[in-house]
Coordinates of C-alpha atoms and ligand atoms in Angstrom, one line a residue:
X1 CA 18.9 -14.6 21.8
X2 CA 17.2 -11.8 23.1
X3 CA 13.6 -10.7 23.6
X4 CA 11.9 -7.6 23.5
X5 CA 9.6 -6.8 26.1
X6 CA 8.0 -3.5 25.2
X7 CA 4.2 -4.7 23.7
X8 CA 3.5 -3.9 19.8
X9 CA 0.5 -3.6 18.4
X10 CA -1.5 -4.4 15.5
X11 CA -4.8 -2.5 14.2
X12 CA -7.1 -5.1 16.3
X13 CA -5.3 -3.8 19.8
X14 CA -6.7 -0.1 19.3
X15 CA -9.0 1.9 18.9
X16 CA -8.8 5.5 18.3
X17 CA -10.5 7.7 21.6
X18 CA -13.2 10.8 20.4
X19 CA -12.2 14.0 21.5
X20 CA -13.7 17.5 21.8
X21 CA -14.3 19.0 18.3
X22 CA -15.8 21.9 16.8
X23 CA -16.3 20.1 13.5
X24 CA -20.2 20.5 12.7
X25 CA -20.0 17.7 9.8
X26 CA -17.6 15.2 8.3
X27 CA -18.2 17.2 4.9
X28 CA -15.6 19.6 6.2
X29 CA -13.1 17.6 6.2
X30 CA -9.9 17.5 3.9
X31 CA -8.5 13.9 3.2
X32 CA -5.9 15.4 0.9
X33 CA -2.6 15.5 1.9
X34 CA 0.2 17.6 0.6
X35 CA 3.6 16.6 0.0
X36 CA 7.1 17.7 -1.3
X37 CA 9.0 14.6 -1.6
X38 CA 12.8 14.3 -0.5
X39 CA 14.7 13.3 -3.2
X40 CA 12.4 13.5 -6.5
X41 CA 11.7 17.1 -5.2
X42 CA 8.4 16.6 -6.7
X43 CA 4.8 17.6 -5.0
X44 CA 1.8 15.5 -4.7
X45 CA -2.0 16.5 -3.7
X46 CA -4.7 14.0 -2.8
X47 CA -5.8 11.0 -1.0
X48 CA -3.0 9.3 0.0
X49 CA -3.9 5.7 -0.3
X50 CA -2.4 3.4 -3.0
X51 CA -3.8 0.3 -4.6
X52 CA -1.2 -2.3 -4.0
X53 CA 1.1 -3.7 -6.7
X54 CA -0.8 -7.6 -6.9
X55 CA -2.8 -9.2 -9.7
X56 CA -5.9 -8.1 -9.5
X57 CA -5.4 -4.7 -7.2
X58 CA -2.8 -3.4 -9.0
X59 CA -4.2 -3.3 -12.7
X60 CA -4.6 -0.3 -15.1
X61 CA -8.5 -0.7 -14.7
X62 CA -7.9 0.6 -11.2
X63 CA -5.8 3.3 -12.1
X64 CA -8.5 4.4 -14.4
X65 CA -11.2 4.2 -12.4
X66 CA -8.8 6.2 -9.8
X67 CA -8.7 8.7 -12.8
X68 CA -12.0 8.8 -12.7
X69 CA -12.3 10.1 -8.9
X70 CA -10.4 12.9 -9.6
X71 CA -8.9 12.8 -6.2
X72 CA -4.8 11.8 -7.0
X73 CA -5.4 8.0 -5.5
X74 CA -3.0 6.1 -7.2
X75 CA -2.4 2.4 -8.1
X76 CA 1.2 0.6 -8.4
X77 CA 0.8 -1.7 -11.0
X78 CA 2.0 -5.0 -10.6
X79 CA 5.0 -6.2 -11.9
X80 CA 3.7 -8.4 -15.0
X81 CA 2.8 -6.3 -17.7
X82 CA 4.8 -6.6 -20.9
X83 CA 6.4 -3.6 -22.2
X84 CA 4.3 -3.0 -24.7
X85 CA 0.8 -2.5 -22.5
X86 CA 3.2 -0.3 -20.2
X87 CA 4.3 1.6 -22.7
X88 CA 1.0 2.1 -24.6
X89 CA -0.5 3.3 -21.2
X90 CA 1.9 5.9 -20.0
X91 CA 1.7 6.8 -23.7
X92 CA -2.0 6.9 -24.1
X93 CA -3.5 7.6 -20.3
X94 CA -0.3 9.5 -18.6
X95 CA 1.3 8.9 -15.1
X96 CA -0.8 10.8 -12.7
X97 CA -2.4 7.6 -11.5
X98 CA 0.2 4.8 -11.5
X99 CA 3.5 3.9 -10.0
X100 CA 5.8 1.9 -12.3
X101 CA 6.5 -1.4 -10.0
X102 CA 9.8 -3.6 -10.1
X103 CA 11.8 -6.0 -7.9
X104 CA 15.7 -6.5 -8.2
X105 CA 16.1 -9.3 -10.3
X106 CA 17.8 -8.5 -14.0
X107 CA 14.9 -9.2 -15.7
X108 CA 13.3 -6.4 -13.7
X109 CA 16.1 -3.8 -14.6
X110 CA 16.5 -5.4 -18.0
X111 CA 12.4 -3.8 -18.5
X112 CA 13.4 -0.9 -17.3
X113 CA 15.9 0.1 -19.5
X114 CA 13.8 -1.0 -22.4
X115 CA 11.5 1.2 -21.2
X116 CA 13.8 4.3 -20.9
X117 CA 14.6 3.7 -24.5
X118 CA 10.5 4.6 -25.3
X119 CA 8.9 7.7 -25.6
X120 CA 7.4 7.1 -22.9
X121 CA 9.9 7.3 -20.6
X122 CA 10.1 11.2 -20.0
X123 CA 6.5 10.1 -18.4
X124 CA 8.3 8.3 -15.9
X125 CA 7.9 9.9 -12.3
X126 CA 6.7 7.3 -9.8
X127 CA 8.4 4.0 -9.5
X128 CA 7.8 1.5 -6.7
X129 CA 10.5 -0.9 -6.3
X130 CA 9.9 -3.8 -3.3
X131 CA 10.4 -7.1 -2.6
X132 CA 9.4 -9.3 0.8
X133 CA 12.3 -8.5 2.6
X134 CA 13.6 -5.1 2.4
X135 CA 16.6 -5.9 5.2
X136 CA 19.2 -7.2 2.7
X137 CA 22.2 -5.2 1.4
X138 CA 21.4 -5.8 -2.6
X139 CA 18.4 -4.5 -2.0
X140 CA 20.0 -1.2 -0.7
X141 CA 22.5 -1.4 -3.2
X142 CA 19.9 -1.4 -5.5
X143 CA 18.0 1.3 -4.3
X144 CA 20.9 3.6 -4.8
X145 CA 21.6 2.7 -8.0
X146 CA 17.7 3.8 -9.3
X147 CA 18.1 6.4 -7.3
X148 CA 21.2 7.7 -9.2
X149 CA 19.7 6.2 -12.7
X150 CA 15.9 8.5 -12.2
X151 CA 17.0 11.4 -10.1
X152 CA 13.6 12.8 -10.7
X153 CA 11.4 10.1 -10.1
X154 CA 9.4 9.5 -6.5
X155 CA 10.6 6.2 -5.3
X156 CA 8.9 4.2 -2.8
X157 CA 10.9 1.1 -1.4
X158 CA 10.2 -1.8 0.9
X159 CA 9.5 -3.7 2.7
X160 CA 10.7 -2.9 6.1
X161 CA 9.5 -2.9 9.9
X162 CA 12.1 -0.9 11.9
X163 CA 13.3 2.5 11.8
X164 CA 17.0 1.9 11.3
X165 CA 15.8 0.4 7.7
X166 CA 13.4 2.5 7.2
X167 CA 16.2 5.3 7.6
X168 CA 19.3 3.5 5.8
X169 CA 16.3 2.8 2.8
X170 CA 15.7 6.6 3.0
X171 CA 19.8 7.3 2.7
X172 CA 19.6 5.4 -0.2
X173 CA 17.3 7.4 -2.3
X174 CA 13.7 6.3 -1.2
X175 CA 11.0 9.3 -0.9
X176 CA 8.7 6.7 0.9
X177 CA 9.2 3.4 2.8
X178 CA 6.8 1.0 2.2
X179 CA 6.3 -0.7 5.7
X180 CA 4.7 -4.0 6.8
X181 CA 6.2 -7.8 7.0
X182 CA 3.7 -10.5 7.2
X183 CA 0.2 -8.9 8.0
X184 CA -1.2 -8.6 4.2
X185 CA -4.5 -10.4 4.0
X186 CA -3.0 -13.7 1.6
X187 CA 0.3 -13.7 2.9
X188 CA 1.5 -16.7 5.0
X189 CA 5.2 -15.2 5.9
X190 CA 4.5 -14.9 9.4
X191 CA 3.2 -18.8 9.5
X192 CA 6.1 -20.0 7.6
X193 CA 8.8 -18.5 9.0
X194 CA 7.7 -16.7 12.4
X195 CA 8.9 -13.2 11.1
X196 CA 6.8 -10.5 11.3
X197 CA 6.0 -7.4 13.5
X198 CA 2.8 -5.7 14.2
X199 CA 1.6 -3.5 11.9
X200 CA 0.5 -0.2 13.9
X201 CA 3.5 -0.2 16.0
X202 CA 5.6 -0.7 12.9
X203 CA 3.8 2.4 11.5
X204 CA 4.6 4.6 14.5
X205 CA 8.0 3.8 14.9
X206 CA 8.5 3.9 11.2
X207 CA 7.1 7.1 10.5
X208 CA 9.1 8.2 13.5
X209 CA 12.2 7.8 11.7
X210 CA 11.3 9.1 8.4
X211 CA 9.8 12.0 9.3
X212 CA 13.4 12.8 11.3
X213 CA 14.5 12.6 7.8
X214 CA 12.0 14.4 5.6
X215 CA 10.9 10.7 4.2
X216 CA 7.9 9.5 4.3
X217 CA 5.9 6.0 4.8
X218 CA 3.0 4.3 3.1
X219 CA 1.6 1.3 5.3
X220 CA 1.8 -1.7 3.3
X221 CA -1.0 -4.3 4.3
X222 CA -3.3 -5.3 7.5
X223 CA -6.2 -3.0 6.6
X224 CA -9.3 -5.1 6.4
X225 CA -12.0 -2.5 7.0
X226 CA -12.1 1.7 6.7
X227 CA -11.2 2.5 10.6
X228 CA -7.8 0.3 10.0
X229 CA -7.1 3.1 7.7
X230 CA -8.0 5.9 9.9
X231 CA -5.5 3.8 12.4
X232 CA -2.4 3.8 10.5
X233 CA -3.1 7.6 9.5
X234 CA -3.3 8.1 13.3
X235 CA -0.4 6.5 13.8
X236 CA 1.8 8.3 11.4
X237 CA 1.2 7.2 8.0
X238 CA 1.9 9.2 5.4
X239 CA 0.4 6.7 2.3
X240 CA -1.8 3.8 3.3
X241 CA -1.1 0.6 0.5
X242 CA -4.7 -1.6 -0.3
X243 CA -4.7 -5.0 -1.2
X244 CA -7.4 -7.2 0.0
X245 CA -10.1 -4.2 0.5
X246 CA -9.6 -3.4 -3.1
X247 CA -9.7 -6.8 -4.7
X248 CA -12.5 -8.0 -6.0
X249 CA -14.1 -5.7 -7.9
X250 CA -15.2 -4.6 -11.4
X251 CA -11.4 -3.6 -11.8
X252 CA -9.7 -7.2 -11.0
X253 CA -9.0 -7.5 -15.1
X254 CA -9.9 -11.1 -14.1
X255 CA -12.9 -13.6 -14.6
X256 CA -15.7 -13.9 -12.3
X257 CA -16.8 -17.0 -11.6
X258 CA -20.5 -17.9 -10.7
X259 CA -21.2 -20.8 -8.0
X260 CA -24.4 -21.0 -6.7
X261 CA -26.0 -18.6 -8.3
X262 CA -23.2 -16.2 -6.4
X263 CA -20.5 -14.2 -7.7
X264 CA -16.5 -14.8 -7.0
X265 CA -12.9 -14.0 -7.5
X266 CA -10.2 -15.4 -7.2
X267 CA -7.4 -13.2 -5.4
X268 CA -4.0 -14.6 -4.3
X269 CA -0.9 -13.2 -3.0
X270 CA 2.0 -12.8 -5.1
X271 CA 4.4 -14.8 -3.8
X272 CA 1.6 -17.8 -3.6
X273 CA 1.9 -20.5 -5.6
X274 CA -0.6 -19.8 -7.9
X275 CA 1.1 -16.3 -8.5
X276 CA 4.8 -18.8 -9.0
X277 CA 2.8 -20.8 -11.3
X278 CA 1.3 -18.0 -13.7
X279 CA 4.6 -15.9 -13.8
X280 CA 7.3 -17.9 -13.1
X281 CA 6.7 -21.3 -14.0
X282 CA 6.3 -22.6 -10.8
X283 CA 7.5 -22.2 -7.4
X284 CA 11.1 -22.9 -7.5
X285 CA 13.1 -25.7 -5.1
X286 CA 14.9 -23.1 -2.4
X287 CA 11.6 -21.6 -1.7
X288 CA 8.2 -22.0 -0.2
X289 CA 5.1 -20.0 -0.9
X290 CA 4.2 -17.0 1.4
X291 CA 1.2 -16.4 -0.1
X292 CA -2.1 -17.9 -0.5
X293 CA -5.2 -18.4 -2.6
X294 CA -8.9 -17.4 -2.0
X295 CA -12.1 -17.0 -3.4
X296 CA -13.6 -14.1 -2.4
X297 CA -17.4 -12.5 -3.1
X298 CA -17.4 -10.3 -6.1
X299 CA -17.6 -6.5 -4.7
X300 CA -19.1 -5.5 -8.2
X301 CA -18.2 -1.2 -8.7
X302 CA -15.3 -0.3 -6.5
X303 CA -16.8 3.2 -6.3
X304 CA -19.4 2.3 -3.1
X305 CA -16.0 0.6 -1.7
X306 CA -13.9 3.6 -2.1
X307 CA -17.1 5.8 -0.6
X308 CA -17.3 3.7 2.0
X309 CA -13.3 4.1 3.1
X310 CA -13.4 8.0 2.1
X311 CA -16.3 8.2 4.5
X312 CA -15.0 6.4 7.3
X313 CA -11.7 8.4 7.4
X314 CA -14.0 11.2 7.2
X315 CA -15.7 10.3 10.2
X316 CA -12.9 8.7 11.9
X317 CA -11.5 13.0 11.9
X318 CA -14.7 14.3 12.9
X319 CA -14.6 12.2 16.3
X320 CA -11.6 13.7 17.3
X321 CA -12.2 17.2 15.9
X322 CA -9.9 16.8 12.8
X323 CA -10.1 19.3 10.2
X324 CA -8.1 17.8 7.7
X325 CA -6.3 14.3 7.5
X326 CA -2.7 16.0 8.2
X327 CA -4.2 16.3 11.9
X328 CA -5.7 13.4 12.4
X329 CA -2.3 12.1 13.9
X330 CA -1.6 15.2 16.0
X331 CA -5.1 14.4 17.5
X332 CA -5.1 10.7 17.8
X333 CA -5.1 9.1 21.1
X334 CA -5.4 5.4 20.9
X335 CA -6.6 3.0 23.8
X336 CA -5.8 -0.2 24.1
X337 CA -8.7 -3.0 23.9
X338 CA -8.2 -6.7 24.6
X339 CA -11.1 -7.4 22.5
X340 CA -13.2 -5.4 19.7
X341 CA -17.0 -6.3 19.6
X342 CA -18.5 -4.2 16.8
X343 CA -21.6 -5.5 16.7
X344 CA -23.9 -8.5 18.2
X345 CA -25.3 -9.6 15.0
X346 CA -23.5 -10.2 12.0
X347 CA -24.1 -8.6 8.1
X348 CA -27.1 -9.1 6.8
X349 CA -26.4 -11.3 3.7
Ligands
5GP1 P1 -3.6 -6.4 2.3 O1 -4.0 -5.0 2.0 O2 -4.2 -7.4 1.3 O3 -3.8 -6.8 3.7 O4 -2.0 -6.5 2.0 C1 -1.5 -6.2 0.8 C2 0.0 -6.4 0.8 O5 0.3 -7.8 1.1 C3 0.8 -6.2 -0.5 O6 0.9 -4.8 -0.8 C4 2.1 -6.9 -0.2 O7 3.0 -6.1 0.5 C5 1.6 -8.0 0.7 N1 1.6 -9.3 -0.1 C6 1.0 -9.5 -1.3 N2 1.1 -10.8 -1.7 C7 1.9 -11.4 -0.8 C8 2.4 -12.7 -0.6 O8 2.1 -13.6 -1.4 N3 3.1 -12.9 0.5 C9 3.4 -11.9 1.4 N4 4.2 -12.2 2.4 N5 2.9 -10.7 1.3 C10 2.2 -10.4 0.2

């Protein structure tokens, strides 16, 4: 046994210190980001945040709406839409919004391959391929074998916390590691099994060692409000991955349920059991659920939510005289805070 003494922090330790800036508004500012990716050798413009691939977050009524922005967000859809819907939308809507998700299990690749056989696989160029635990050698293995099958897609793979991984991952074909273990808003990993790392020192040491090796990382979970996302920007993120903030909304393809006279919906994590019990018939013996189940307030048109993050990144550049979002790292000193106090009285409801 061993312990580490160095302190890691999550989003809640920091906060991000102003600087001198010439910036006169936040309307100058360039949230795009740029990049050629390592392996696919492909180039991508826009804001670089990514609906995650869960029920609810990860739907093709996101992706649209993200078409509808006009501003390259993207959404990876999750993993349980039959071939037909997938094939029909690639077909029908084109790939500049979505990432094609999978795990590693054959019925996964089995999918795949059926999908390759469509004409829509030419339309193939992102795919996102993660499961919990990103340490294990299959998964590797796995990764190599994608990347040999799709030399020209953009792969993103996780999930990992630690730069080794984060570099072996990137040997094996990733163009992005997907990083964060335990601090997604409905997971329950870190309660059942004490595994975990914090997320904005995962980010820096992370994007640390992709960036050694022209990869690149997307912060996978732990954002609950805009600044979180200026954080993990500031902290070396290349991509920032949305669950919880994006949940919710007129783009959950799911029902909303009235209580009360107030609007819900339901939102769960994908390894919960409610996620087991709708697409894999329950949550089998060698396994607990790391995910749970909530009902959250109905968020109605996602658009005021995705103003509302847009404009807090913005701002978040202005305090420290950021021109564009590719400096907002160079310029980012954080503090360290033992306790955040936004604001004496809560939302008005
Ligand atoms: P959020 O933005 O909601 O904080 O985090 C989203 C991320 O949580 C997802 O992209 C995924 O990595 C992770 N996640 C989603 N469902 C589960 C789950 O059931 N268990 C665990 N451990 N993580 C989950």
């Amino acid at each position: 046994m061993r312990i580490e003494e160095d302190v890691k922090l999550d989003f809640k330790d920091v906060l991000i210190r102003p600087k001198r800036s010439t910036l006169a508004s936040r309307k100058e500012v360039d949230i795009k980001r740029e990049y050629k990716f390592k392996w696919s050798g492909k180039t991508y413009t826009g804001v670089p945040i990514i609906a995650a691939n869960m029920d609810g977050v990860g739907t093709m009524d996101m992706a649209r709406a993200f078409a509808a922005q006009g501003d390259g967000l993207t959404a990876a859809l999750h993993k349980h839409y039959d071939l037909d819907t997938l094939v029909k939308y690639y077909e029908n809507e084109g790939n500049a919004n979505v990432w094609y998700s999978m795990g590693v299990s054959s019925a996964d690749e089995e999918k795949l391959n059926a999908f390759l056989k469509t004409p829509a696989a030419t339309k193939l160029d992102k795919v996102c391929i993660d499961v919990a635990n990103g340490y294990s050698e299959v998964f590797a293995d796995f990764l190599k074998k994608m990347r040999d099958k799709l030399p020209e897609a953009t792969i993103m793979a996780g999930n990992v916390v630690t730069g080794e991984m984060v570099e072996e991952l990137i040997l094996c074909g990733a163009d992005i590691v997907k990083v964060g273990i335990g601090p997604g808003s409905v997971c329950t990993t870190r309660r059942m099994t004490g595994v975990g790392y914090p997320q904005l020192s995962a980010i820096i040491e992370c994007a640390d060692a992709a960036h050694g090796l022209s990869g690149l990382v997307c912060s996978d979970g732990g954002c609950t409000v805009p600044g979180d996302l200026s954080k993990a920007f500031g902290a070396g993120a290349d991509f920032v991955m949305l669950g919880g903030m994006l949940a919710g909304h007129d783009t959950a393809e799911a029902s909303v349920i009235e209580e009360n006279g107030k609007k819900y919906i339901t939102f769960y994590g994908m390894s919960s059991s409610t996620a087991m019990n709708k697409h894999s018939g329950g949550v089998a013996e060698y396994r607990a659920s790391e995910g749970k189940t909530v009902k959250i307030p109905y968020k109605g048109e996602l658009a005021h939510t995705l103003q509302d993050i847009r404009g807090g990144i913005r701002s978040a550049c202005t305090y420290v005289g950021a021109k564009s979002l590719k400096e907002l790292s160079k310029r980012t000193t954080f503090v360290r805070v033992t306790q955040q106090i936004n604001n004496v009285f809560g939302e008005a409801s």
